[in-house]
Structure formats: structure tokens, C-alpha cells
Amino acid sequence: MTNKVRYQLFLPEPLSARLVEEANRPGVTKSAILVQALTLWFDRRGTKELDDRFARRLDRIAELLERLLRDSHIELETLALFIRYELAINPPLAENDAAGRAAASLRFDAFLSQVAREVGRGKRTLDQEGGR
């Protein structure tokens, strides 16, 4: 048996009545109820201190995760549009086709502009049914 310290408590009558009512159940004592209540109260205080200690750090981590999600969205959008352009729009170029290469450069600029527009609107090419 552990050492126990006796305390004298003064409770408001309504709280005292609730304590007596709960302690009337079989196998429950007033001391056990008060021990459990104090334990929960102290544990909750410790949780609050942990929240106060780590809240700023967790908020910063959450912001970084949001930024990573945004960046991965941009990367996926870029890749999806690149694949669409490469497979559906751009014909293969001959090695000595200067005009074709100039046109490809213009198409690449258009591609970058479209990526910027899609990301700016919050649209996702991969979320659209059947492409465009």
C-alpha cells in the first residue's frame, strides 16, 4: 500500500451532492473520484503546457507542408501539361528543321504561360475528366 496524505476539502453543496451520489455506486469511493479528477486536471494542465511550448513550431511545420503541397501541385501541373503538349500537339522535328525549332520555341513559351495560368487559377489538369 502506498503512503497517502489526508486532506480536508471544502466543496460547494451542489458539488458535494454530486460527489456523494457518484460515490454511492458499488466499488466507488469519494477518494477514488477525487484522485481521478485531480489526476485528469493535472494531466490536462501538462498538455496545455506542451501545446504552448510546441504550438509555434507546429504552426511553422504546417505552413511548410502547405507550401510543399503547393509546390508539388505546380510540379504535377507542369508535368501533365508537358505530356499533353508533347503527345497531342507537338509533332516530332527533323534535326535540320530551323523553322520547326523556332515554332517549338514559341510553343514552349505558350506552354509555360499555360502552366502559370492553370496554377494561378488553382486548376489541376489531372483532376479533369478525360483531359480537356
CSV table of N, CA, C and O in Angstrom, one decimal:
chain,number,residue,atom,x,y,z
A,1,MET,N,0.8,-1.2,0.0
A,1,MET,CA,0.0,0.0,0.0
A,1,MET,C,0.9,1.2,0.0
A,1,MET,O,1.9,1.3,0.7
A,2,THR,N,0.5,2.2,-0.8
A,2,THR,CA,1.3,3.4,-0.9
A,2,THR,C,1.0,4.4,0.2
A,2,THR,O,-0.1,4.3,0.8
A,3,ASN,N,1.9,5.3,0.5
A,3,ASN,CA,1.6,6.3,1.5
A,3,ASN,C,0.6,7.3,1.0
A,3,ASN,O,0.7,7.7,-0.1
A,4,LYS,N,-0.3,7.6,1.9
A,4,LYS,CA,-1.4,8.5,1.5
A,4,LYS,C,-1.4,9.7,2.5
A,4,LYS,O,-1.1,9.5,3.6
A,5,VAL,N,-1.7,10.9,2.0
A,5,VAL,CA,-1.8,12.1,2.8
A,5,VAL,C,-3.3,12.5,2.9
A,5,VAL,O,-4.0,12.5,1.9
A,6,ARG,N,-3.7,12.8,4.1
A,6,ARG,CA,-5.1,13.2,4.3
A,6,ARG,C,-5.2,14.7,4.1
A,6,ARG,O,-4.4,15.5,4.5
A,7,TYR,N,-6.3,15.0,3.4
A,7,TYR,CA,-6.6,16.4,3.1
A,7,TYR,C,-8.1,16.7,3.6
A,7,TYR,O,-8.9,15.8,3.5
A,8,GLN,N,-8.3,17.9,4.0
A,8,GLN,CA,-9.6,18.4,4.3
A,8,GLN,C,-10.0,19.3,3.3
A,8,GLN,O,-9.4,20.3,3.0
A,9,LEU,N,-11.1,19.0,2.6
A,9,LEU,CA,-11.6,19.9,1.5
A,9,LEU,C,-12.9,20.5,1.8
A,9,LEU,O,-13.8,19.9,2.5
A,10,PHE,N,-13.2,21.7,1.3
A,10,PHE,CA,-14.5,22.3,1.4
A,10,PHE,C,-15.0,22.5,0.0
A,10,PHE,O,-14.4,23.1,-0.8
A,11,LEU,N,-16.2,21.8,-0.2
A,11,LEU,CA,-16.8,21.8,-1.5
A,11,LEU,C,-18.1,22.5,-1.5
A,11,LEU,O,-18.8,22.4,-0.5
A,12,PRO,N,-18.5,23.2,-2.5
A,12,PRO,CA,-19.8,23.8,-2.6
A,12,PRO,C,-20.9,22.7,-2.5
A,12,PRO,O,-20.6,21.5,-2.9
A,13,GLU,N,-22.0,23.0,-1.9
A,13,GLU,CA,-23.0,21.9,-1.7
A,13,GLU,C,-23.5,21.2,-2.9
A,13,GLU,O,-23.6,20.0,-2.9
A,14,PRO,N,-23.7,21.9,-4.0
A,14,PRO,CA,-24.1,21.1,-5.2
A,14,PRO,C,-23.0,20.1,-5.7
A,14,PRO,O,-23.3,19.0,-6.1
A,15,LEU,N,-21.8,20.5,-5.6
A,15,LEU,CA,-20.7,19.7,-6.0
A,15,LEU,C,-20.5,18.5,-5.0
A,15,LEU,O,-20.3,17.4,-5.4
A,16,SER,N,-20.7,18.8,-3.7
A,16,SER,CA,-20.7,17.8,-2.7
A,16,SER,C,-21.8,16.7,-2.9
A,16,SER,O,-21.5,15.5,-2.8
A,17,ALA,N,-23.0,17.2,-3.3
A,17,ALA,CA,-24.1,16.3,-3.5
A,17,ALA,C,-23.8,15.4,-4.7
A,17,ALA,O,-24.1,14.2,-4.6
A,18,ARG,N,-23.2,15.9,-5.7
A,18,ARG,CA,-22.8,15.1,-6.9
A,18,ARG,C,-21.7,14.1,-6.5
A,18,ARG,O,-21.8,12.9,-7.0
A,19,LEU,N,-20.8,14.5,-5.7
A,19,LEU,CA,-19.7,13.6,-5.2
A,19,LEU,C,-20.3,12.4,-4.4
A,19,LEU,O,-20.0,11.2,-4.6
A,20,VAL,N,-21.2,12.7,-3.5
A,20,VAL,CA,-21.9,11.7,-2.7
A,20,VAL,C,-22.7,10.7,-3.6
A,20,VAL,O,-22.6,9.5,-3.4
A,21,GLU,N,-23.4,11.3,-4.6
A,21,GLU,CA,-24.2,10.5,-5.5
A,21,GLU,C,-23.3,9.5,-6.3
A,21,GLU,O,-23.7,8.3,-6.4
A,22,GLU,N,-22.2,10.0,-6.8
A,22,GLU,CA,-21.3,9.1,-7.5
A,22,GLU,C,-20.7,8.1,-6.6
A,22,GLU,O,-20.5,6.9,-7.1
A,23,ALA,N,-20.4,8.5,-5.4
A,23,ALA,CA,-19.7,7.5,-4.5
A,23,ALA,C,-20.6,6.5,-4.0
A,23,ALA,O,-20.2,5.5,-3.4
A,24,ASN,N,-21.9,6.6,-4.2
A,24,ASN,CA,-22.9,5.6,-3.7
A,24,ASN,C,-22.9,4.4,-4.6
A,24,ASN,O,-23.5,3.3,-4.2
A,25,ARG,N,-22.3,4.4,-5.8
A,25,ARG,CA,-22.2,3.3,-6.7
A,25,ARG,C,-21.3,2.3,-6.0
A,25,ARG,O,-20.3,2.6,-5.4
A,26,PRO,N,-21.5,1.0,-6.3
A,26,PRO,CA,-20.7,-0.1,-5.8
A,26,PRO,C,-19.2,0.0,-6.3
A,26,PRO,O,-19.0,0.3,-7.4
A,27,GLY,N,-18.3,-0.1,-5.4
A,27,GLY,CA,-16.9,-0.1,-5.7
A,27,GLY,C,-16.3,1.3,-6.0
A,27,GLY,O,-15.1,1.4,-6.4
A,28,VAL,N,-17.0,2.3,-5.7
A,28,VAL,CA,-16.5,3.7,-5.9
A,28,VAL,C,-16.5,4.4,-4.6
A,28,VAL,O,-17.4,4.3,-3.8
A,29,THR,N,-15.4,5.1,-4.4
A,29,THR,CA,-15.2,5.9,-3.1
A,29,THR,C,-15.0,7.4,-3.5
A,29,THR,O,-14.6,7.7,-4.6
A,30,LYS,N,-15.3,8.2,-2.5
A,30,LYS,CA,-15.1,9.6,-2.7
A,30,LYS,C,-13.6,9.9,-3.0
A,30,LYS,O,-13.3,10.7,-3.9
A,31,SER,N,-12.7,9.2,-2.3
A,31,SER,CA,-11.3,9.4,-2.5
A,31,SER,C,-10.9,9.1,-3.9
A,31,SER,O,-10.1,9.8,-4.6
A,32,ALA,N,-11.4,7.9,-4.4
A,32,ALA,CA,-11.1,7.5,-5.8
A,32,ALA,C,-11.5,8.5,-6.8
A,32,ALA,O,-10.8,8.8,-7.8
A,33,ILE,N,-12.7,9.0,-6.6
A,33,ILE,CA,-13.3,10.0,-7.5
A,33,ILE,C,-12.4,11.3,-7.5
A,33,ILE,O,-12.0,11.8,-8.6
A,34,LEU,N,-12.0,11.7,-6.3
A,34,LEU,CA,-11.2,12.9,-6.2
A,34,LEU,C,-9.8,12.7,-6.8
A,34,LEU,O,-9.2,13.6,-7.4
A,35,VAL,N,-9.2,11.5,-6.6
A,35,VAL,CA,-7.9,11.2,-7.1
A,35,VAL,C,-7.9,11.2,-8.6
A,35,VAL,O,-7.1,11.8,-9.3
A,36,GLN,N,-9.0,10.6,-9.2
A,36,GLN,CA,-9.1,10.6,-10.6
A,36,GLN,C,-9.3,12.0,-11.2
A,36,GLN,O,-8.7,12.4,-12.2
A,37,ALA,N,-10.1,12.8,-10.5
A,37,ALA,CA,-10.4,14.2,-11.0
A,37,ALA,C,-9.1,15.0,-11.0
A,37,ALA,O,-8.8,15.7,-11.9
A,38,LEU,N,-8.4,14.9,-9.9
A,38,LEU,CA,-7.1,15.7,-9.8
A,38,LEU,C,-6.1,15.2,-10.8
A,38,LEU,O,-5.4,16.0,-11.4
A,39,THR,N,-6.0,13.9,-11.0
A,39,THR,CA,-5.1,13.4,-12.0
A,39,THR,C,-5.4,13.9,-13.4
A,39,THR,O,-4.5,14.4,-14.1
A,40,LEU,N,-6.7,13.8,-13.7
A,40,LEU,CA,-7.1,14.3,-15.1
A,40,LEU,C,-6.8,15.8,-15.2
A,40,LEU,O,-6.4,16.3,-16.2
A,41,TRP,N,-7.1,16.6,-14.1
A,41,TRP,CA,-6.8,18.0,-14.1
A,41,TRP,C,-5.4,18.3,-14.3
A,41,TRP,O,-5.0,19.2,-15.2
A,42,PHE,N,-4.5,17.7,-13.6
A,42,PHE,CA,-3.0,17.9,-13.7
A,42,PHE,C,-2.5,17.4,-15.1
A,42,PHE,O,-1.7,18.1,-15.7
A,43,ASP,N,-3.0,16.3,-15.6
A,43,ASP,CA,-2.6,15.8,-16.9
A,43,ASP,C,-3.0,16.8,-18.0
A,43,ASP,O,-2.3,17.1,-18.9
A,44,ARG,N,-4.2,17.4,-17.9
A,44,ARG,CA,-4.7,18.4,-18.8
A,44,ARG,C,-3.8,19.6,-18.8
A,44,ARG,O,-3.5,20.2,-19.8
A,45,ARG,N,-3.4,20.0,-17.6
A,45,ARG,CA,-2.5,21.2,-17.5
A,45,ARG,C,-1.2,20.9,-18.2
A,45,ARG,O,-0.7,21.8,-18.8
A,46,GLY,N,-0.7,19.7,-18.0
A,46,GLY,CA,0.6,19.4,-18.7
A,46,GLY,C,0.4,19.4,-20.2
A,46,GLY,O,1.3,19.9,-20.9
A,47,THR,N,-0.7,19.0,-20.7
A,47,THR,CA,-1.0,19.0,-22.1
A,47,THR,C,-1.0,20.5,-22.6
A,47,THR,O,-0.5,20.8,-23.7
A,48,LYS,N,-1.6,21.4,-21.8
A,48,LYS,CA,-1.7,22.8,-22.2
A,48,LYS,C,-0.3,23.4,-22.3
A,48,LYS,O,0.1,24.1,-23.2
A,49,GLU,N,0.6,23.0,-21.3
A,49,GLU,CA,2.0,23.5,-21.4
A,49,GLU,C,2.7,23.0,-22.6
A,49,GLU,O,3.5,23.7,-23.2
A,50,LEU,N,2.5,21.7,-23.0
A,50,LEU,CA,3.1,21.2,-24.2
A,50,LEU,C,2.6,21.9,-25.4
A,50,LEU,O,3.3,22.2,-26.3
A,51,ASP,N,1.2,22.2,-25.4
A,51,ASP,CA,0.7,22.9,-26.6
A,51,ASP,C,1.3,24.3,-26.7
A,51,ASP,O,1.7,24.7,-27.8
A,52,ASP,N,1.4,25.0,-25.5
A,52,ASP,CA,2.1,26.3,-25.5
A,52,ASP,C,3.5,26.2,-26.0
A,52,ASP,O,4.0,27.1,-26.8
A,53,ARG,N,4.2,25.2,-25.6
A,53,ARG,CA,5.6,25.1,-26.0
A,53,ARG,C,5.8,24.8,-27.4
A,53,ARG,O,6.7,25.3,-28.1
A,54,PHE,N,5.0,23.9,-28.0
A,54,PHE,CA,5.2,23.5,-29.4
A,54,PHE,C,4.3,24.1,-30.4
A,54,PHE,O,4.4,23.8,-31.6
A,55,ALA,N,3.3,24.9,-30.0
A,55,ALA,CA,2.3,25.4,-31.0
A,55,ALA,C,3.0,26.2,-32.1
A,55,ALA,O,2.6,26.0,-33.3
A,56,ARG,N,3.9,27.1,-31.8
A,56,ARG,CA,4.6,27.9,-32.8
A,56,ARG,C,5.3,27.0,-33.8
A,56,ARG,O,5.3,27.2,-35.0
A,57,ARG,N,6.0,26.0,-33.3
A,57,ARG,CA,6.8,25.1,-34.1
A,57,ARG,C,5.9,24.3,-35.0
A,57,ARG,O,6.1,24.1,-36.2
A,58,LEU,N,4.8,23.8,-34.4
A,58,LEU,CA,3.8,23.0,-35.2
A,58,LEU,C,3.1,23.9,-36.3
A,58,LEU,O,2.9,23.4,-37.4
A,59,ASP,N,2.8,25.2,-36.0
A,59,ASP,CA,2.3,26.1,-37.0
A,59,ASP,C,3.3,26.3,-38.1
A,59,ASP,O,2.9,26.3,-39.3
A,60,ARG,N,4.5,26.5,-37.8
A,60,ARG,CA,5.5,26.7,-38.8
A,60,ARG,C,5.7,25.4,-39.7
A,60,ARG,O,5.8,25.5,-40.9
A,61,ILE,N,5.6,24.2,-39.1
A,61,ILE,CA,5.7,23.0,-39.9
A,61,ILE,C,4.4,22.9,-40.8
A,61,ILE,O,4.6,22.5,-41.9
A,62,ALA,N,3.3,23.3,-40.3
A,62,ALA,CA,2.1,23.2,-41.1
A,62,ALA,C,2.2,24.2,-42.3
A,62,ALA,O,1.8,23.8,-43.4
A,63,GLU,N,2.7,25.3,-42.1
A,63,GLU,CA,2.9,26.3,-43.2
A,63,GLU,C,3.9,25.7,-44.2
A,63,GLU,O,3.6,25.8,-45.4
A,64,LEU,N,5.0,25.1,-43.8
A,64,LEU,CA,5.9,24.4,-44.7
A,64,LEU,C,5.2,23.3,-45.5
A,64,LEU,O,5.5,23.2,-46.7
A,65,LEU,N,4.4,22.5,-44.8
A,65,LEU,CA,3.7,21.4,-45.5
A,65,LEU,C,2.8,22.0,-46.6
A,65,LEU,O,2.6,21.4,-47.7
A,66,GLU,N,2.1,23.1,-46.2
A,66,GLU,CA,1.2,23.7,-47.2
A,66,GLU,C,2.0,24.2,-48.4
A,66,GLU,O,1.6,24.0,-49.6
A,67,ARG,N,3.1,24.8,-48.2
A,67,ARG,CA,4.0,25.2,-49.3
A,67,ARG,C,4.5,24.1,-50.1
A,67,ARG,O,4.5,24.1,-51.3
A,68,LEU,N,4.8,23.0,-49.5
A,68,LEU,CA,5.3,21.8,-50.2
A,68,LEU,C,4.1,21.2,-51.1
A,68,LEU,O,4.4,20.8,-52.2
A,69,LEU,N,2.9,21.2,-50.5
A,69,LEU,CA,1.8,20.7,-51.3
A,69,LEU,C,1.6,21.6,-52.5
A,69,LEU,O,1.3,21.2,-53.6
A,70,ARG,N,1.7,22.9,-52.3
A,70,ARG,CA,1.5,23.9,-53.4
A,70,ARG,C,2.6,23.6,-54.5
A,70,ARG,O,2.3,23.6,-55.7
A,71,ASP,N,3.8,23.5,-54.0
A,71,ASP,CA,4.9,23.2,-55.0
A,71,ASP,C,4.7,21.9,-55.7
A,71,ASP,O,5.0,21.9,-56.9
A,72,SER,N,4.3,20.9,-55.1
A,72,SER,CA,4.1,19.6,-55.7
A,72,SER,C,2.9,19.7,-56.7
A,72,SER,O,3.0,19.1,-57.8
A,73,HIS,N,1.9,20.6,-56.4
A,73,HIS,CA,0.8,20.8,-57.4
A,73,HIS,C,1.4,21.5,-58.6
A,73,HIS,O,1.0,21.1,-59.7
A,74,ILE,N,2.3,22.5,-58.5
A,74,ILE,CA,2.9,23.1,-59.6
A,74,ILE,C,3.7,22.1,-60.4
A,74,ILE,O,3.6,22.1,-61.7
A,75,GLU,N,4.4,21.3,-59.8
A,75,GLU,CA,5.2,20.3,-60.5
A,75,GLU,C,4.4,19.3,-61.3
A,75,GLU,O,4.7,19.0,-62.4
A,76,LEU,N,3.3,18.8,-60.6
A,76,LEU,CA,2.4,17.9,-61.3
A,76,LEU,C,1.7,18.6,-62.5
A,76,LEU,O,1.5,18.0,-63.5
A,77,GLU,N,1.3,19.8,-62.3
A,77,GLU,CA,0.6,20.5,-63.4
A,77,GLU,C,1.6,20.7,-64.5
A,77,GLU,O,1.2,20.5,-65.7
A,78,THR,N,2.8,21.1,-64.2
A,78,THR,CA,3.8,21.3,-65.3
A,78,THR,C,4.0,20.0,-66.1
A,78,THR,O,4.0,19.9,-67.3
A,79,LEU,N,4.2,18.9,-65.3
A,79,LEU,CA,4.4,17.6,-66.0
A,79,LEU,C,3.2,17.2,-66.8
A,79,LEU,O,3.4,16.7,-68.0
A,80,ALA,N,2.0,17.3,-66.3
A,80,ALA,CA,0.8,16.9,-67.0
A,80,ALA,C,0.6,17.7,-68.3
A,80,ALA,O,0.3,17.1,-69.4
A,81,LEU,N,0.9,19.0,-68.2
A,81,LEU,CA,0.7,19.8,-69.4
A,81,LEU,C,1.8,19.5,-70.4
A,81,LEU,O,1.6,19.5,-71.6
A,82,PHE,N,3.0,19.3,-69.9
A,82,PHE,CA,4.1,18.9,-70.8
A,82,PHE,C,3.8,17.6,-71.6
A,82,PHE,O,4.0,17.6,-72.8
A,83,ILE,N,3.3,16.6,-70.9
A,83,ILE,CA,3.0,15.4,-71.5
A,83,ILE,C,1.9,15.6,-72.6
A,83,ILE,O,1.9,15.1,-73.7
A,84,ARG,N,0.9,16.4,-72.2
A,84,ARG,CA,-0.2,16.6,-73.1
A,84,ARG,C,0.3,17.3,-74.4
A,84,ARG,O,0.0,17.0,-75.5
A,85,TYR,N,1.1,18.4,-74.2
A,85,TYR,CA,1.7,19.1,-75.4
A,85,TYR,C,2.6,18.1,-76.2
A,85,TYR,O,2.5,18.1,-77.4
A,86,GLU,N,3.4,17.4,-75.6
A,86,GLU,CA,4.3,16.5,-76.3
A,86,GLU,C,3.6,15.5,-77.1
A,86,GLU,O,4.0,15.2,-78.2
A,87,LEU,N,2.6,14.8,-76.5
A,87,LEU,CA,2.0,13.7,-77.2
A,87,LEU,C,0.8,14.2,-78.1
A,87,LEU,O,0.6,13.5,-79.1
A,88,ALA,N,0.2,15.2,-77.8
A,88,ALA,CA,-1.0,15.6,-78.6
A,88,ALA,C,-0.8,16.8,-79.5
A,88,ALA,O,-1.5,16.8,-80.6
A,89,ILE,N,0.1,17.7,-79.3
A,89,ILE,CA,0.2,18.9,-80.0
A,89,ILE,C,1.5,18.9,-80.9
A,89,ILE,O,1.4,19.3,-82.0
A,90,ASN,N,2.6,18.6,-80.3
A,90,ASN,CA,3.9,18.8,-81.0
A,90,ASN,C,4.3,17.6,-81.8
A,90,ASN,O,4.4,16.5,-81.3
A,91,PRO,N,4.4,17.9,-83.1
A,91,PRO,CA,4.9,16.8,-84.0
A,91,PRO,C,6.5,16.6,-83.8
A,91,PRO,O,7.1,17.6,-83.4
A,92,PRO,N,7.0,15.5,-84.1
A,92,PRO,CA,8.5,15.4,-84.0
A,92,PRO,C,9.2,16.3,-85.0
A,92,PRO,O,8.7,16.5,-86.1
A,93,LEU,N,10.3,16.8,-84.6
A,93,LEU,CA,11.0,17.7,-85.5
A,93,LEU,C,12.2,17.0,-86.2
A,93,LEU,O,12.9,16.2,-85.5
A,94,ALA,N,12.5,17.4,-87.4
A,94,ALA,CA,13.7,16.9,-88.1
A,94,ALA,C,14.9,17.7,-87.5
A,94,ALA,O,14.7,18.8,-87.1
A,95,GLU,N,16.0,17.1,-87.5
A,95,GLU,CA,17.2,17.7,-87.0
A,95,GLU,C,17.6,19.0,-87.6
A,95,GLU,O,18.1,19.9,-87.0
A,96,ASN,N,17.4,19.1,-88.9
A,96,ASN,CA,17.8,20.4,-89.7
A,96,ASN,C,16.6,21.3,-89.9
A,96,ASN,O,16.7,22.2,-90.8
A,97,ASP,N,15.5,21.2,-89.2
A,97,ASP,CA,14.3,22.0,-89.4
A,97,ASP,C,14.4,23.2,-88.5
A,97,ASP,O,13.8,23.2,-87.3
A,98,ALA,N,15.0,24.3,-89.0
A,98,ALA,CA,15.1,25.6,-88.2
A,98,ALA,C,13.7,26.2,-87.9
A,98,ALA,O,13.5,26.7,-86.8
A,99,ALA,N,12.9,26.2,-88.9
A,99,ALA,CA,11.6,26.8,-88.8
A,99,ALA,C,10.8,26.0,-87.7
A,99,ALA,O,10.1,26.6,-86.9
A,100,GLY,N,10.9,24.7,-87.8
A,100,GLY,CA,10.2,23.9,-86.8
A,100,GLY,C,10.7,24.2,-85.4
A,100,GLY,O,9.9,24.2,-84.4
A,101,ARG,N,12.0,24.4,-85.2
A,101,ARG,CA,12.6,24.6,-83.9
A,101,ARG,C,12.1,26.0,-83.4
A,101,ARG,O,11.9,26.2,-82.2
A,102,ALA,N,12.0,27.0,-84.3
A,102,ALA,CA,11.5,28.3,-83.9
A,102,ALA,C,10.1,28.2,-83.4
A,102,ALA,O,9.7,28.8,-82.4
A,103,ALA,N,9.3,27.4,-84.2
A,103,ALA,CA,7.9,27.2,-83.8
A,103,ALA,C,7.8,26.5,-82.4
A,103,ALA,O,7.0,26.8,-81.6
A,104,ALA,N,8.7,25.5,-82.2
A,104,ALA,CA,8.8,24.8,-81.0
A,104,ALA,C,9.1,25.7,-79.8
A,104,ALA,O,8.5,25.6,-78.7
A,105,SER,N,10.0,26.7,-80.0
A,105,SER,CA,10.3,27.7,-79.0
A,105,SER,C,9.1,28.5,-78.6
A,105,SER,O,8.8,28.7,-77.4
A,106,LEU,N,8.3,28.9,-79.6
A,106,LEU,CA,7.1,29.6,-79.3
A,106,LEU,C,6.1,28.8,-78.6
A,106,LEU,O,5.4,29.3,-77.7
A,107,ARG,N,6.0,27.5,-79.0
A,107,ARG,CA,5.1,26.6,-78.3
A,107,ARG,C,5.5,26.4,-76.8
A,107,ARG,O,4.7,26.3,-75.9
A,108,PHE,N,6.8,26.3,-76.6
A,108,PHE,CA,7.3,26.2,-75.3
A,108,PHE,C,7.0,27.4,-74.4
A,108,PHE,O,6.5,27.2,-73.2
A,109,ASP,N,7.1,28.6,-75.0
A,109,ASP,CA,6.7,29.8,-74.2
A,109,ASP,C,5.2,29.7,-73.9
A,109,ASP,O,4.8,30.1,-72.8
A,110,ALA,N,4.4,29.3,-74.9
A,110,ALA,CA,3.0,29.2,-74.6
A,110,ALA,C,2.7,28.1,-73.5
A,110,ALA,O,1.8,28.3,-72.7
A,111,PHE,N,3.5,27.1,-73.6
A,111,PHE,CA,3.3,26.0,-72.5
A,111,PHE,C,3.6,26.6,-71.1
A,111,PHE,O,2.8,26.4,-70.2
A,112,LEU,N,4.7,27.4,-71.0
A,112,LEU,CA,5.0,28.0,-69.7
A,112,LEU,C,3.9,28.9,-69.2
A,112,LEU,O,3.5,29.0,-68.1
A,113,SER,N,3.3,29.7,-70.2
A,113,SER,CA,2.2,30.6,-69.9
A,113,SER,C,1.0,29.9,-69.4
A,113,SER,O,0.3,30.3,-68.5
A,114,GLN,N,0.7,28.8,-70.0
A,114,GLN,CA,-0.5,28.0,-69.7
A,114,GLN,C,-0.3,27.4,-68.3
A,114,GLN,O,-1.2,27.3,-67.5
A,115,VAL,N,0.9,26.9,-68.0
A,115,VAL,CA,1.2,26.3,-66.6
A,115,VAL,C,0.9,27.4,-65.6
A,115,VAL,O,0.3,27.2,-64.6
A,116,ALA,N,1.4,28.6,-65.8
A,116,ALA,CA,1.2,29.7,-64.9
A,116,ALA,C,-0.2,30.0,-64.7
A,116,ALA,O,-0.7,30.3,-63.6
A,117,ARG,N,-1.0,30.1,-65.9
A,117,ARG,CA,-2.4,30.3,-65.8
A,117,ARG,C,-3.2,29.3,-65.0
A,117,ARG,O,-4.0,29.6,-64.1
A,118,GLU,N,-2.9,28.0,-65.3
A,118,GLU,CA,-3.6,26.9,-64.6
A,118,GLU,C,-3.3,26.9,-63.1
A,118,GLU,O,-4.2,26.7,-62.3
A,119,VAL,N,-2.1,27.1,-62.7
A,119,VAL,CA,-1.7,27.1,-61.3
A,119,VAL,C,-2.3,28.3,-60.7
A,119,VAL,O,-2.8,28.3,-59.5
A,120,GLY,N,-2.3,29.5,-61.4
A,120,GLY,CA,-2.9,30.7,-60.8
A,120,GLY,C,-4.3,30.6,-60.5
A,120,GLY,O,-4.9,31.1,-59.6
A,121,ARG,N,-5.1,29.8,-61.4
A,121,ARG,CA,-6.5,29.6,-61.2
A,121,ARG,C,-6.8,28.5,-60.2
A,121,ARG,O,-7.9,28.3,-59.8
A,122,GLY,N,-5.8,27.8,-59.8
A,122,GLY,CA,-6.0,26.7,-58.9
A,122,GLY,C,-6.5,25.4,-59.6
A,122,GLY,O,-7.0,24.5,-58.9
A,123,LYS,N,-6.5,25.4,-60.9
A,123,LYS,CA,-7.0,24.2,-61.6
A,123,LYS,C,-5.9,23.2,-61.7
A,123,LYS,O,-4.7,23.4,-61.7
A,124,ARG,N,-6.4,21.9,-61.8
A,124,ARG,CA,-5.5,20.8,-61.9
A,124,ARG,C,-5.9,20.0,-63.2
A,124,ARG,O,-7.0,19.5,-63.2
A,125,THR,N,-4.9,19.9,-64.1
A,125,THR,CA,-5.2,19.1,-65.3
A,125,THR,C,-5.5,17.7,-65.0
A,125,THR,O,-6.4,17.1,-65.6
A,126,LEU,N,-4.8,17.1,-64.0
A,126,LEU,CA,-5.1,15.7,-63.7
A,126,LEU,C,-6.4,15.5,-63.1
A,126,LEU,O,-6.9,14.3,-63.1
A,127,ASP,N,-7.1,16.5,-62.5
A,127,ASP,CA,-8.4,16.3,-61.9
A,127,ASP,C,-9.5,16.4,-62.9
A,127,ASP,O,-10.7,16.0,-62.6
A,128,GLN,N,-9.3,16.8,-64.1
A,128,GLN,CA,-10.3,17.0,-65.1
A,128,GLN,C,-10.6,15.6,-65.8
A,128,GLN,O,-9.7,14.9,-66.1
A,129,GLU,N,-11.9,15.4,-66.0
A,129,GLU,CA,-12.3,14.1,-66.6
A,129,GLU,C,-11.9,14.0,-68.0
A,129,GLU,O,-12.3,14.9,-68.8
A,130,GLY,N,-11.1,13.0,-68.5
A,130,GLY,CA,-10.8,12.8,-69.8
A,130,GLY,C,-10.0,14.0,-70.5
A,130,GLY,O,-10.1,14.2,-71.6
A,131,GLY,N,-9.2,14.7,-69.7
A,131,GLY,CA,-8.4,15.8,-70.2
A,131,GLY,C,-9.3,17.0,-70.5
A,131,GLY,O,-10.2,17.3,-69.7
A,132,ARG,N,-9.1,17.6,-71.6
A,132,ARG,CA,-9.9,18.8,-72.0
A,132,ARG,C,-11.0,18.5,-72.9
A,132,ARG,O,-11.0,17.7,-73.7
